[in-house]
Short mmCIF file of C-alpha atoms in Angstrom, two decimals:
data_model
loop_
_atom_site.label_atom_id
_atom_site.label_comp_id
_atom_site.label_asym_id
_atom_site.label_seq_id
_atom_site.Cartn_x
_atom_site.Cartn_y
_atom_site.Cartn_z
CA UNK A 19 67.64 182.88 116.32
CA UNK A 20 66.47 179.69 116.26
CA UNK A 21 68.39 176.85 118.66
CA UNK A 22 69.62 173.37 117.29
CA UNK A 23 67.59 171.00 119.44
CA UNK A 24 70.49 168.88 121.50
CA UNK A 25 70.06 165.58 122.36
CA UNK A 26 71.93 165.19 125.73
CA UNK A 27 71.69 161.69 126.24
CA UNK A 28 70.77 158.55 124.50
CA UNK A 29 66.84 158.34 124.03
CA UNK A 30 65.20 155.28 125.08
CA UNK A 31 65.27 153.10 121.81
CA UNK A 32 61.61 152.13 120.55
CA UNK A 33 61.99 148.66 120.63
CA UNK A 34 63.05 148.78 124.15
CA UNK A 35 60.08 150.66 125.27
CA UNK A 36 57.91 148.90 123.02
CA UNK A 37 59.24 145.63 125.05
CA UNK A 38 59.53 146.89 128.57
CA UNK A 39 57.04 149.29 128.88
CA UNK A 40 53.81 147.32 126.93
CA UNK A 41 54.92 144.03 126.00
CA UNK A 42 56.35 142.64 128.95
CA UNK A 43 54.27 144.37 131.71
CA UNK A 44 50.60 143.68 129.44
CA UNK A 45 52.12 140.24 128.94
CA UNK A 46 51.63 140.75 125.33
CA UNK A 47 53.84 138.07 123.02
CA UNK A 48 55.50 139.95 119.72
CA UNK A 49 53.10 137.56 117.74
CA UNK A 50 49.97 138.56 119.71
CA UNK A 51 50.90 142.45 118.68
CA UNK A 52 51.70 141.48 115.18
CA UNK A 53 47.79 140.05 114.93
CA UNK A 54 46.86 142.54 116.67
CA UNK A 55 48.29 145.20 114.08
CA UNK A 56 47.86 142.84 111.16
CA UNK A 57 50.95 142.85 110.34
CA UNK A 58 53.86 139.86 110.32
CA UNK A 59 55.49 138.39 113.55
CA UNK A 60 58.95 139.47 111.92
CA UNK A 61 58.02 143.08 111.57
CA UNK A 62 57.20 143.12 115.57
CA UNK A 63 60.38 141.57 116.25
CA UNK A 64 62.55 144.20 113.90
CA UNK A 65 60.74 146.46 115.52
CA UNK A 66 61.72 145.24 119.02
CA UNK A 67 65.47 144.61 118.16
CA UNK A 68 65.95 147.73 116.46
CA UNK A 69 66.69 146.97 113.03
CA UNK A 70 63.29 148.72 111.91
CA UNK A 71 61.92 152.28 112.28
CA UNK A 72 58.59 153.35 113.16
CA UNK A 73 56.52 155.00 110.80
CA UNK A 74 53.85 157.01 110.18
CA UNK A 75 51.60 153.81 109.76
CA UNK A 76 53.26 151.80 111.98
CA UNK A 77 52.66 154.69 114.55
CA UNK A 78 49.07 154.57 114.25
CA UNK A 79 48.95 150.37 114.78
CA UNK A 80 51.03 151.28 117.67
CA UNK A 81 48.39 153.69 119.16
CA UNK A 82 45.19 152.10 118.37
CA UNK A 83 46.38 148.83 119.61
CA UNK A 84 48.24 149.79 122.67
CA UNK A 85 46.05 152.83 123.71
CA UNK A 86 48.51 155.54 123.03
CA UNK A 87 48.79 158.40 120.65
CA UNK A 88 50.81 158.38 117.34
CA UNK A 89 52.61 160.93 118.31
CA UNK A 90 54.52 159.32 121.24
CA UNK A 91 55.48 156.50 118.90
CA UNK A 92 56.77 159.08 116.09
CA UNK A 93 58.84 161.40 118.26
CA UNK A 94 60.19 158.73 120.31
CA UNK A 95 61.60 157.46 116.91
CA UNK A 96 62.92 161.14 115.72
CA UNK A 97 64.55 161.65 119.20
CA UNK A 98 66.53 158.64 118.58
CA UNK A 99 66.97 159.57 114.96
CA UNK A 100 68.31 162.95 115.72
CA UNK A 101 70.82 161.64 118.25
CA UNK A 102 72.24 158.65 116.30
CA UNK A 103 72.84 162.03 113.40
CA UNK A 104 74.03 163.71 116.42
CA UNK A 105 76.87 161.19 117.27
CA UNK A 106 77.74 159.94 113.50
CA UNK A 107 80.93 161.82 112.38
CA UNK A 108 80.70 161.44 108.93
CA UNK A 109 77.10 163.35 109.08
CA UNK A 110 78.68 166.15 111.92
CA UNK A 111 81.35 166.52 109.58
CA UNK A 112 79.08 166.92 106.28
CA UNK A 113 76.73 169.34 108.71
CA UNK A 114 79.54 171.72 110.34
CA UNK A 115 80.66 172.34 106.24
CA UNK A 116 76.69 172.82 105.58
CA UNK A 117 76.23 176.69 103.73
CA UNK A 118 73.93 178.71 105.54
CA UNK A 119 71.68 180.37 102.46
CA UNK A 120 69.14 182.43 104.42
CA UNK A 121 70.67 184.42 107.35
CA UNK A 122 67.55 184.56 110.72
CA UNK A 123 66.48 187.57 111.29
#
């Protein structure tokens, strides 16, 4: 049987990594990382604040330009994704009334 992946406390948010972990400690402005990317000042700064998701592109900036791998960009955003689902009622609600249509062997 497959286990439901548990999220016990609140991940690290990107933004907050992005900031404390690489911008603040490479001294690295938001609008040097936006050039950097090639992409606008603003997006940087949604990213940072939290009102914007990483994706699959913005992943790969994030790696080539900060020396990391996509990955650790992508599942730092689902880990945070699957514990905001985790802790929003209205989607725990819809999920615990969920049908199962394929019983696991």
């Amino acid at each position: 049987m497959m286990k439901e992946l548990k999220i016990p406390a609140h991940p690290t948010p990107v933004g907050e990594m992005l900031t404390e972990e690489f911008l603040i400690p490479l001294e690295v402005s938001q609008g040097q990382l936006a050039r950097a990317m090639g992409v606008s000042r603003k997006t940087v700064n949604e990213l940072c604040v939290g009102r914007r998701s990483v994706t699959v592109e913005t992943a790969l900036l994030l790696s080539k330009v900060l020396g990391t791998t996509s990955g650790f960009w992508l599942n730092l955003q689902i880990m945070n994704d699957m514990w905001q689902a985790q802790h929003n009622e209205s989607f725990t609600e819809k999920l615990d009334h969920a049908a199962r249509l394929v019983e696991v062997a």
